[in-house]
Coordinates of C-alpha atoms in Angstrom, one line a residue:
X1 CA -24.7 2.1 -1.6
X2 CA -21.4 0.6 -2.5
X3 CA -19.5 2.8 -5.5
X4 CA -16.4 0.5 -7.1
X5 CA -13.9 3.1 -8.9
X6 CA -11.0 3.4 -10.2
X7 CA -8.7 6.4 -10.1
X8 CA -5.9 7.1 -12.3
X9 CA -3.8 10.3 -12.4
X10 CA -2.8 12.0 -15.9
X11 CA 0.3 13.4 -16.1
X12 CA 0.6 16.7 -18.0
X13 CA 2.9 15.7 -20.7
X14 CA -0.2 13.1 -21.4
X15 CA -3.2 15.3 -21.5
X16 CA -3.6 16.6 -25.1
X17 CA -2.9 12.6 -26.5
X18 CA -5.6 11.0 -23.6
X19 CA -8.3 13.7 -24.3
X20 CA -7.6 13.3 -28.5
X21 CA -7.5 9.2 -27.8
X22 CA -10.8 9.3 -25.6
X23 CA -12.6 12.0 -28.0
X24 CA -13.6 14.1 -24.5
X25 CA -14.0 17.2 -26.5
X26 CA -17.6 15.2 -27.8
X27 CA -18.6 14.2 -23.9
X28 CA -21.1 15.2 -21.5
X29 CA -19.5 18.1 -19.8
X30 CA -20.5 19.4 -16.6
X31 CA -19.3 22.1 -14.2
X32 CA -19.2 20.9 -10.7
X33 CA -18.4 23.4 -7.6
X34 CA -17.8 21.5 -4.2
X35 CA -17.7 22.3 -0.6
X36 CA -16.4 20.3 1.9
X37 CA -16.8 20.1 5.7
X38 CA -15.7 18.4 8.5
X39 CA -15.5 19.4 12.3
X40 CA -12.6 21.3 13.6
X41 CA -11.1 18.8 14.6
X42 CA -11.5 16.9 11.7
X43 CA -13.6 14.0 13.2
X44 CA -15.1 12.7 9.7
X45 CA -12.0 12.5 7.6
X46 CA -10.2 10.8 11.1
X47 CA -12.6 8.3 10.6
X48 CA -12.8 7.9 7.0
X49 CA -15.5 9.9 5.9
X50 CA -16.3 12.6 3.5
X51 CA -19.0 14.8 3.7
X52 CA -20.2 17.5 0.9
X53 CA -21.9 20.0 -1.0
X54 CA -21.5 19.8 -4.8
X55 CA -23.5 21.8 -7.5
X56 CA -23.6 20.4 -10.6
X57 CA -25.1 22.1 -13.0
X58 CA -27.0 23.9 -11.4
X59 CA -28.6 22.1 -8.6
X60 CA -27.1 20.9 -5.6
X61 CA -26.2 17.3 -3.5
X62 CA -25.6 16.3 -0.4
X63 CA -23.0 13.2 -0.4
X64 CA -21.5 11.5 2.7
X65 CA -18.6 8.7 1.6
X66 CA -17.3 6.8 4.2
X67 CA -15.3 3.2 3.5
X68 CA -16.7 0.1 1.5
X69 CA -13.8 -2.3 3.2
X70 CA -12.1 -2.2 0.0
X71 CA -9.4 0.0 -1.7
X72 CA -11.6 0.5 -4.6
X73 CA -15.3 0.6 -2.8
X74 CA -16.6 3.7 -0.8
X75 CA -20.3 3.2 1.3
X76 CA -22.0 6.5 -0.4
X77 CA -25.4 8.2 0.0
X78 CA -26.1 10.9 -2.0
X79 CA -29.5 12.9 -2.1
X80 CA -30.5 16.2 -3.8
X81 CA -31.1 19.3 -1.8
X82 CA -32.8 22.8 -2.5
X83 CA -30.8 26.1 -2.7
X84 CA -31.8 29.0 -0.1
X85 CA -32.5 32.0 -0.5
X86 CA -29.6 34.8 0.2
X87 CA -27.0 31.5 0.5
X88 CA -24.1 30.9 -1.6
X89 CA -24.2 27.6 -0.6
X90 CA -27.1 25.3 1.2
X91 CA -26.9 24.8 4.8
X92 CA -25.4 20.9 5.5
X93 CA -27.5 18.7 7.5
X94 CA -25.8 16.0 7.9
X95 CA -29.1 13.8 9.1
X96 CA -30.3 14.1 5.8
X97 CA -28.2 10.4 5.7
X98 CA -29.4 8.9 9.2
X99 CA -30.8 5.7 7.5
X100 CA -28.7 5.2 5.0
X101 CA -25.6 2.6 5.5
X102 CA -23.2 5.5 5.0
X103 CA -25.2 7.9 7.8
X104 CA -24.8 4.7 10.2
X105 CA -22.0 3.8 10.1
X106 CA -20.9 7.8 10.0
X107 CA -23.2 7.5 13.8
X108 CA -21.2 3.9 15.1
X109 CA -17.8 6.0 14.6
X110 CA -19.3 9.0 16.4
X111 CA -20.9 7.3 18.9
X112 CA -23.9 6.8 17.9
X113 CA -25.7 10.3 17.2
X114 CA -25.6 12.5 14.3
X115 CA -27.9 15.1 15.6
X116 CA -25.3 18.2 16.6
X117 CA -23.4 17.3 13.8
X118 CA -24.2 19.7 11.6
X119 CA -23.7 22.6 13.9
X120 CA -20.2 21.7 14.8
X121 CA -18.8 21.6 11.3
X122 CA -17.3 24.2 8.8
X123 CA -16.5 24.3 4.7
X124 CA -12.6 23.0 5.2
X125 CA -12.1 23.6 1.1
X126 CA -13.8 23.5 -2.3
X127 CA -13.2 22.5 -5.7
X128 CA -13.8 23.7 -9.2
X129 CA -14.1 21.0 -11.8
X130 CA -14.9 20.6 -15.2
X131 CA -16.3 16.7 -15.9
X132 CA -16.6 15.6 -18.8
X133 CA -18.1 11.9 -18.9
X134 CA -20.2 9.1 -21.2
X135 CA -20.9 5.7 -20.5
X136 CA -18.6 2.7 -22.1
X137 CA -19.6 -0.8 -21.8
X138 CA -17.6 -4.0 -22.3
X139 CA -19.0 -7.5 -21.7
X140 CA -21.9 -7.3 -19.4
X141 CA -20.1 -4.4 -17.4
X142 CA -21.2 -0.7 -17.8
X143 CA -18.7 1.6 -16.8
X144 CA -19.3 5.6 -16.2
X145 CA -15.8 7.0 -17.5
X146 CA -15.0 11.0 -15.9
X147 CA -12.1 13.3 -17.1
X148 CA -12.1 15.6 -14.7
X149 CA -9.7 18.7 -14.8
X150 CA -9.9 22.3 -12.2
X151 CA -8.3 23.1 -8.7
X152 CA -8.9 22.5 -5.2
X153 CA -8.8 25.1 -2.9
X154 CA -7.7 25.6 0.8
X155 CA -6.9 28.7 3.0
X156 CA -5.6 30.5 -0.3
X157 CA -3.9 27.8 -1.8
X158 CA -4.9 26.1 -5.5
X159 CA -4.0 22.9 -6.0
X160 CA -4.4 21.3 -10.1
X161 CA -6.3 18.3 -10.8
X162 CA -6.3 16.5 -13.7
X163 CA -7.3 12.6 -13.3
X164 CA -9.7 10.0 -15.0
X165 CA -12.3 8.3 -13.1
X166 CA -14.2 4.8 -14.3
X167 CA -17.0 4.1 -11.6
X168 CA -18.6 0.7 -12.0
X169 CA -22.4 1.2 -12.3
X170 CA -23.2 -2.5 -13.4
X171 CA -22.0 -5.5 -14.5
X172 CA -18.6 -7.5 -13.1
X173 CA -15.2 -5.2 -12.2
X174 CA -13.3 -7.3 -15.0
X175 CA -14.8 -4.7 -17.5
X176 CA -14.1 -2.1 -15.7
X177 CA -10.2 -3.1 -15.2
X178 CA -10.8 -4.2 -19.2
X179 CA -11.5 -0.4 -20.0
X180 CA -8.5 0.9 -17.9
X181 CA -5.8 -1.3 -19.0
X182 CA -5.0 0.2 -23.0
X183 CA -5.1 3.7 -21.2
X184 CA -2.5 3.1 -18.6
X185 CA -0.5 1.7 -20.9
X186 CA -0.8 4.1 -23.3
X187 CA -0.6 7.3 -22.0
X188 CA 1.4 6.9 -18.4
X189 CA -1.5 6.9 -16.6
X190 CA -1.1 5.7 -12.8
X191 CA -3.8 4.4 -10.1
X192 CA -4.3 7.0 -6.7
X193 CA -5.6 6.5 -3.8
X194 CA -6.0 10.3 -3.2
X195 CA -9.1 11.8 -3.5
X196 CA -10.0 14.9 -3.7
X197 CA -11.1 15.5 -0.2
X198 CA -8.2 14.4 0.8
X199 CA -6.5 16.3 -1.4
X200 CA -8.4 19.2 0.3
X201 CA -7.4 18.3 4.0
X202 CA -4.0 17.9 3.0
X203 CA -4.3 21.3 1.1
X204 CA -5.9 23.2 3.7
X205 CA -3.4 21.5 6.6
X206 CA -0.2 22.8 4.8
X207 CA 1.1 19.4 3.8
X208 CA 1.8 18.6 0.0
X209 CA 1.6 14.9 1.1
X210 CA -0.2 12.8 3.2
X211 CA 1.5 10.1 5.7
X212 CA 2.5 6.9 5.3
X213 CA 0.4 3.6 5.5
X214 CA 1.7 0.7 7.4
X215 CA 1.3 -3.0 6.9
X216 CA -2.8 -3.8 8.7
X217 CA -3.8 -7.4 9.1
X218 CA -6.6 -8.8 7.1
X219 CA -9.6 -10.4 8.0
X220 CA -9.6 -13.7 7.5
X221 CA -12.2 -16.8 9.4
X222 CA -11.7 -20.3 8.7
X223 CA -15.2 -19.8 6.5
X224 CA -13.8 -18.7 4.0
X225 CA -12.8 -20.6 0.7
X226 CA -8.9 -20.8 -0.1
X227 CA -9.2 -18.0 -2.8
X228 CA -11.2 -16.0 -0.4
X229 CA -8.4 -16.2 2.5
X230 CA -5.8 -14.7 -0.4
X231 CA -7.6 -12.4 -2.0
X232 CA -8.2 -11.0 1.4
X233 CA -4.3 -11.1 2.1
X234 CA -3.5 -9.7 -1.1
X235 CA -6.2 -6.9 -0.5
X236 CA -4.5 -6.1 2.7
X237 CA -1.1 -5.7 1.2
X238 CA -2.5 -3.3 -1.8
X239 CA -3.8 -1.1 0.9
X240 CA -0.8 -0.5 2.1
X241 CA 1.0 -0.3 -1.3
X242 CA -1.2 1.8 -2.9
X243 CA -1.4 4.9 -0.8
X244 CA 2.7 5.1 -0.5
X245 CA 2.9 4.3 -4.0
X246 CA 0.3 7.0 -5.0
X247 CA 2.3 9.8 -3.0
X248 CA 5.6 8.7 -4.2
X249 CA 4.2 9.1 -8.1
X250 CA 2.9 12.2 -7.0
X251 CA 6.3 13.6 -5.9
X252 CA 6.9 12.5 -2.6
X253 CA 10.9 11.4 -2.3
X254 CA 9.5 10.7 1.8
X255 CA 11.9 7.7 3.2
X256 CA 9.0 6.9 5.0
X257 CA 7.0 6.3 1.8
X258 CA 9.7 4.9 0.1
X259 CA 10.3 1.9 2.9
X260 CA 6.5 1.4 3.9
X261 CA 5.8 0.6 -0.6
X262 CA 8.5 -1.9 -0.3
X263 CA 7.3 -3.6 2.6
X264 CA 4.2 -3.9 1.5
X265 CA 5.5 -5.4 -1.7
X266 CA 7.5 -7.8 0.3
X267 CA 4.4 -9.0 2.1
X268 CA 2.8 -9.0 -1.3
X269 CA 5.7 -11.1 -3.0
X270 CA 5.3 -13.2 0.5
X271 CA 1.7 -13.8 0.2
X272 CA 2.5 -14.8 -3.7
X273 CA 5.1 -17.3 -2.8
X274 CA 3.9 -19.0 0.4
X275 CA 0.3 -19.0 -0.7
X276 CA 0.1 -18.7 -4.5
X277 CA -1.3 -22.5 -4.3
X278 CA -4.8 -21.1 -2.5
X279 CA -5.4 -20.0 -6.1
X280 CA -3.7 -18.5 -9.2
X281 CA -3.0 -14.9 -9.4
X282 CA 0.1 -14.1 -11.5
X283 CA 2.1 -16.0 -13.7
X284 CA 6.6 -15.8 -13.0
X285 CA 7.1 -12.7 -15.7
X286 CA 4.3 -10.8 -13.6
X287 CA 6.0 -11.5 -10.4
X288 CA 9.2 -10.7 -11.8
X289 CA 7.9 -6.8 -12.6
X290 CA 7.2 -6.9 -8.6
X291 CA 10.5 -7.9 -7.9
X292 CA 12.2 -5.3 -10.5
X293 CA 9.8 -2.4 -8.5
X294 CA 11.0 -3.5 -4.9
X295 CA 14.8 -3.8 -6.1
X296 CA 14.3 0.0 -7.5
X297 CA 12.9 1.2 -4.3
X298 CA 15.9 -0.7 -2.4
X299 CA 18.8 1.6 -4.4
X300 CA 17.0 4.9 -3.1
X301 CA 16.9 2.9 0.3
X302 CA 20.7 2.1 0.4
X303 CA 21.4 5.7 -0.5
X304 CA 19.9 7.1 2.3
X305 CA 18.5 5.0 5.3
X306 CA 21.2 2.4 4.8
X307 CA 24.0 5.1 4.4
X308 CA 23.2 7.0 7.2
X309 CA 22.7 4.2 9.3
X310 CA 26.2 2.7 8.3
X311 CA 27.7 6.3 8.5
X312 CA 27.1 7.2 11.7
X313 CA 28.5 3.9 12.9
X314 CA 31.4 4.5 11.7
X315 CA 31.8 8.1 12.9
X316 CA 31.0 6.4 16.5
X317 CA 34.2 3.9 15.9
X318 CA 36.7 7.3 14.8
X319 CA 36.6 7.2 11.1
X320 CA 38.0 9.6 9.4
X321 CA 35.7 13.0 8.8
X322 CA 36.0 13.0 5.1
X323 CA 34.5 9.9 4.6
X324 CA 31.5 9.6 2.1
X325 CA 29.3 6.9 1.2
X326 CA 30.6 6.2 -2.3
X327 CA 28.5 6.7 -5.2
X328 CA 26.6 3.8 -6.6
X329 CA 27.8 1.8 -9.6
X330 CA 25.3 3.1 -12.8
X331 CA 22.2 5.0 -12.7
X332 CA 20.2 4.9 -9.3
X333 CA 16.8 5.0 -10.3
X334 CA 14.2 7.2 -8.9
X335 CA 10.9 5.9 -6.4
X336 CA 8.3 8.3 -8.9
X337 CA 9.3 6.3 -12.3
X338 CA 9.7 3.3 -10.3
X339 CA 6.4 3.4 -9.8
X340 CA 4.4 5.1 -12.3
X341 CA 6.3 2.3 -15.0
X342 CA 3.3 1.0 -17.0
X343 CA 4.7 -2.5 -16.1
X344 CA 4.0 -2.0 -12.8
X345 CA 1.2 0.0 -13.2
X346 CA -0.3 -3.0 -15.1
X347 CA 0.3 -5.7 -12.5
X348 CA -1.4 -3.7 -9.6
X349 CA -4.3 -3.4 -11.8
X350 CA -4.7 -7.1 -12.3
X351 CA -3.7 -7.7 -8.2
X352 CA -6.7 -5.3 -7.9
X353 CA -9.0 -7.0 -10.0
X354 CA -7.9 -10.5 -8.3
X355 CA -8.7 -9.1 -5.1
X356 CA -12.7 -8.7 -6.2
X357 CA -13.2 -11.3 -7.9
X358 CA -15.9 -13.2 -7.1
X359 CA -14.7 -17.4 -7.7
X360 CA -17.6 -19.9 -7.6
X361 CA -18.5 -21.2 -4.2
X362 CA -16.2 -23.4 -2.9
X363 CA -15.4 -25.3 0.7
X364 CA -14.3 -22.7 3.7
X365 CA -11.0 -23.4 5.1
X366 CA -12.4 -24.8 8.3
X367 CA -13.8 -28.5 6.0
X368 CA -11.1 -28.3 4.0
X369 CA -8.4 -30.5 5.3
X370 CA -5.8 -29.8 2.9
X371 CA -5.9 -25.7 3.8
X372 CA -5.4 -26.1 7.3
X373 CA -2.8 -28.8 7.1
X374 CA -1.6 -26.7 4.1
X375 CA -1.2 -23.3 6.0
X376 CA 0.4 -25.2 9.4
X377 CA 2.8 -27.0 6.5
X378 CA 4.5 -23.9 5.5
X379 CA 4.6 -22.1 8.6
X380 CA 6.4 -25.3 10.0
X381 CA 8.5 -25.7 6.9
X382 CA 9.6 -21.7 6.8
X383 CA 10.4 -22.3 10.7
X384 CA 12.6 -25.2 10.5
X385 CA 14.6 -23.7 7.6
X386 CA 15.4 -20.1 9.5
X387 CA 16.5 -23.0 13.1
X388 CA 18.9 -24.5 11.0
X389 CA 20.2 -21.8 9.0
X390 CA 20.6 -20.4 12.2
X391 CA 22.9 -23.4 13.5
X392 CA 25.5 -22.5 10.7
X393 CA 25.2 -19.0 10.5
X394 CA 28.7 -18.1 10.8
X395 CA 29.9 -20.9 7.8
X396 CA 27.1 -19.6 5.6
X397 CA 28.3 -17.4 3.0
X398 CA 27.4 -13.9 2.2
X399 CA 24.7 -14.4 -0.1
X400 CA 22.9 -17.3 1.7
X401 CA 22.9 -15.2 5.0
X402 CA 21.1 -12.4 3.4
X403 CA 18.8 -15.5 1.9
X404 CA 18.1 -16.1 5.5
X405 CA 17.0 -13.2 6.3
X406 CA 14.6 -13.2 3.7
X407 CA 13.3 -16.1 4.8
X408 CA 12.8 -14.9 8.7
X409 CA 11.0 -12.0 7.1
X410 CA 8.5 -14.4 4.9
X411 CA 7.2 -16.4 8.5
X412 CA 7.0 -13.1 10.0
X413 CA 5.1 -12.1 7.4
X414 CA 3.0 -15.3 7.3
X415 CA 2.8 -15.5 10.6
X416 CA 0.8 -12.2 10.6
X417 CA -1.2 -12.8 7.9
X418 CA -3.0 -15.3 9.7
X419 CA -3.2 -14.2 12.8
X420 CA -7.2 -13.9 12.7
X421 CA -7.3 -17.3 12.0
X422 CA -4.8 -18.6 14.7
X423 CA -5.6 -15.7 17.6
X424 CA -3.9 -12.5 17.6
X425 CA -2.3 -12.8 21.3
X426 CA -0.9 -16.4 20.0
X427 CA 0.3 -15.0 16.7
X428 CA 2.2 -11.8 18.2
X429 CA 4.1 -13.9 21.0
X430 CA 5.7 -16.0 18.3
X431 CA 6.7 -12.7 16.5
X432 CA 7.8 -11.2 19.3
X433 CA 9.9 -13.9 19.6
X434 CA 11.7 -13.5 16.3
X435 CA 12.4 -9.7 17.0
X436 CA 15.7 -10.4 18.0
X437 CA 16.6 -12.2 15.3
X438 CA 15.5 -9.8 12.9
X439 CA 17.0 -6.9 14.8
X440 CA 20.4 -9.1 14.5
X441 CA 20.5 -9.7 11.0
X442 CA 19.4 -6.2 9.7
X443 CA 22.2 -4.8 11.5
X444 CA 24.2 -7.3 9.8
X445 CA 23.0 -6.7 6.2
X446 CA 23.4 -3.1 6.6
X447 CA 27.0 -3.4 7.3
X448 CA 27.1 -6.3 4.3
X449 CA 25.9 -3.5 2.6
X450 CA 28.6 -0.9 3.4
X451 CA 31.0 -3.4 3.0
X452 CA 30.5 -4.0 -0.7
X453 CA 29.7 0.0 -1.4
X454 CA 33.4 0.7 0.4
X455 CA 35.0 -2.0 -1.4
X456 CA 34.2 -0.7 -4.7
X457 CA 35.5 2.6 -3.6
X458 CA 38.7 1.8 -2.2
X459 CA 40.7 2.9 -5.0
X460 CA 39.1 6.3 -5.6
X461 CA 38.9 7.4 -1.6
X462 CA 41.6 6.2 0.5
X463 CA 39.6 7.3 3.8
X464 CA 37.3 3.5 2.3
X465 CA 39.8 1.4 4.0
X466 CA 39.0 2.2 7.4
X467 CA 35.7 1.6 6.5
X468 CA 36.3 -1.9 4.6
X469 CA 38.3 -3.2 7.9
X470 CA 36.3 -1.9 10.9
X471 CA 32.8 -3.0 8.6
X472 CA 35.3 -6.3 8.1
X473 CA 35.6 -7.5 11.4
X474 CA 31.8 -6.1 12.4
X475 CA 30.1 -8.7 10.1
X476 CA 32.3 -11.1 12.0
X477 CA 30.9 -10.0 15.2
X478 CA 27.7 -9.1 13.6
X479 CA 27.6 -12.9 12.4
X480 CA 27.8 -14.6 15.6
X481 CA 25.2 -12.6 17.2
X482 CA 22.8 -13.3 14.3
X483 CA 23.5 -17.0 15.0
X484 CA 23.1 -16.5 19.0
X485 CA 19.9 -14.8 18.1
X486 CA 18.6 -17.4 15.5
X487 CA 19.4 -19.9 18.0
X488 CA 16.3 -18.8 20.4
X489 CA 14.1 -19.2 17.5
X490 CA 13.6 -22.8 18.0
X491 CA 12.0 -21.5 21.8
X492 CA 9.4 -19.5 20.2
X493 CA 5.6 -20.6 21.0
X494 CA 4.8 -22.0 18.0
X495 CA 1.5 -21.0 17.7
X496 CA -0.3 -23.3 14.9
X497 CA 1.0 -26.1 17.1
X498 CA -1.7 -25.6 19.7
X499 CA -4.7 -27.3 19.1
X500 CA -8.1 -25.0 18.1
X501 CA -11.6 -25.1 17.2
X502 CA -10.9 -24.9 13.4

């Protein structure tokens, strides 16, 4: 019912070396021809399903996929289905699925009925692949390992694939991350979220890439064990990490991308930092590859959003016209090597395998003392810190004010984390609260920003000076707002204060 896989895309300059390493030419091969549908409208793939014809083979199945509640599981139901007569392609009856988990909760999202289904929808794409696949085993784990090279297609459009997929068929996810690792490393291999139906939609919708994932807030009850609560929190950040970092390998330079994969890695770095005593999940040199991938994304970040934020300021206040943001000292690295780098690739593969893991039993949350006092400790502690930072803003120098914006973002971030645990409405006034604040102090940074990029430059482009004085007296100004607005922090409701069935 539940499929665990992992996909990793194979870049070309890799193939020949991956299929001579994994001996393909000596698999099972199989030629697989899949049609998709969906409604007009798209209502299946709006609510996470995928729904599809695929002959392999041969004969033909019916599979419906819809999600597992994790990155790497997918509910599925597959069942075979005779060809007809004078048809190409089967007719899809999408109650073929009413009692399985995938069919019901396929009816829940629609309302309750599959019945007209099947008259409403049409074949959005297909694909042409060529599988080849064996079974690998290591430790009690068996693993089905698929190379799978063709082409979607969509509305006249072809698309390449070229990817490896390990689907867990029994045994712990450890061996299957065991199998993955040497291969990533090896050969530039890097993990997608993209499927190939979604490859299809995007195909057959005239995008080369799909949006952008924002930050969603896990699901945590004061049941669950310590470890539970943060593999749950680091789940939720890899879901919003992994499909921006998955487009941005694939090509996308999208700002959007680019600034949704850091914050998620902030939150991530966050979780790591202000929870990492819950239970042990990766060692300093580990974290440090985290911090090295965010910093890369950041120089792409100060190049454009930051630049053209600071830019157009500066216009407003009569700079002159030929001033340019000035180049960046050394090489400015790129969002797709930033993160396809094995090192990186490596330590999302172990976050993933953290995040199902299956610890013994332990004590929820709600009997153990320590956790709850342990959680209200930090938020109090991270809360106190940003109040008085915020007394002294102005005498604080440059690099400490930047530290305390870091440290607003981590209680905002830990703030929402928990906000299933501590009551949503509670949780969001308290953010809402620190808005302002964070408003202020990004301003600020930007221009902190701009100020060191003009001072570099002052030398080479004379029009810089008008930009180091006017951002000069701006972080001044900027400076005592962040303190006014710091100040109002010590109002907000704290909301782990109040007193709860826990």
């Amino acid at each position: 019912m539940h499929e665990v896989e992992l996909k990793l895309q194979v870049p070309g300059e890799a193939r020949a070396a991956l299929e001579a390493a994994l001996d393909v030419a000596h698999w099972q091969r199989t030629a697989l021809e899949a049609h998709y549908f969906d409604t007009a409208g798209g209502q299946l793939a709006a609510h996470g399903f995928s729904w599809r014809l695929r002959k392999e083979n041969g004969r033909w199945k019916q599979t419906l996929k819809g999600d597992g509640g994790h990155l790497l599981q997918r509910l599925e139901d597959e069942l075979e289905v005779e060809a007809e007569a004078g048809r190409a392609v089967p007719r899809p009856d999408v109650t073929r699925h009413r009692d399985s988990p995938a069919g019901r909760a396929l009816a829940a999202a629609l309302g309750g009925s599959l019945d007209d289904l099947s008259t409403l929808v049409v074949e959005q794409f297909h694909t042409r692949i060529e599988r080849r696949t064996r079974l690998m085993n290591h430790g009690d784990a068996q693993v089905e390992v698929a190379f799978d090279a063709g082409s979607v297609h969509a509305k006249g459009q072809t698309a390449p694939v070229c990817e490896l997929e390990l689907e867990l068929k029994a045994g712990a996810p450890e061996g299957l991350f065991a199998l993955a690792r040497p291969w990533v490393a090896a050969h530039g291999l890097w993990l997608s979220t993209i499927s190939k139906s979604q490859r299809g939609a995007l195909l057959a919708a005239g995008h080369t890439h799909g949006p952008v994932v924002k930050a969603g807030v896990p699901a945590l009850d004061w049941s669950m064990s310590p470890p539970a609560l943060l593999r749950a929190i680091v789940a939720s950040c890899l879901a919003q990490i992994l499909p921006n970092a998955s487009e941005i390998a694939a090509g996308s330079v999208d700002a959007d991308h680019v600034h949704q994969a850091r914050v998620g890695l902030r939150r991530l770095r966050t979780a790591l930092r202000e929870l990492g005593e819950l239970a042990p999940v990766l060692d300093p040199e580990r974290q440090e590859v985290l911090a090295t991938a965010f910093s890369r994304l950041g120089e792409v970040r100060d190049q454009e959003a930051v630049s053209r934020t600071v830019l157009s300021r500066l216009a407003e206040a009569g700079a002159p016209e030929e001033l340019q943001w000035p180049r960046p000292e050394g090489e400015v690295h790129q969002p797709g090597p930033a993160v396809r780098d094995a090192a990186f690739q490596a330590v999302l593969l172990e976050l993933l395998e953290f995040s199902l893991s299956e610890p013994p039993p332990q004590p929820g949350c709600k009997r153990d003392g320590a956790c709850r006092k342990g959680l209200r400790r930090r938020l109090a502690r991270l809360h106190k810190q940003v109040v008085h930072d915020g007394e002294r803003f102005t005498e604080l120098s440059v690099e400490h004010q930047h530290r305390v914006r870091k440290r607003l973002k981590r209680l905002r971030y830990l703030s929402e984390f928990l906000s299933s645990l501590y009551g949503t409405h509670a949780v969001e006034r308290y953010v809402e609260a620190l808005r302002p604040a964070q408003d202020a102090l990004g301003l600020h940074n930007d221009d902190a920003v701009g100020l060191e990029a003009f001072n570099r430059a002052k030398d080479t482009q004379p029009q810089a000076w008008f930009a180091v004085g006017w951002l000069s007296a701006q972080q001044r100004e900027t400076a005592r707002e962040c303190r006014r607005a710091l100040r109002k922090v010590a109002d907000a409701p704290r909301f782990w204060k109040k007193k709860g069935k826990h």
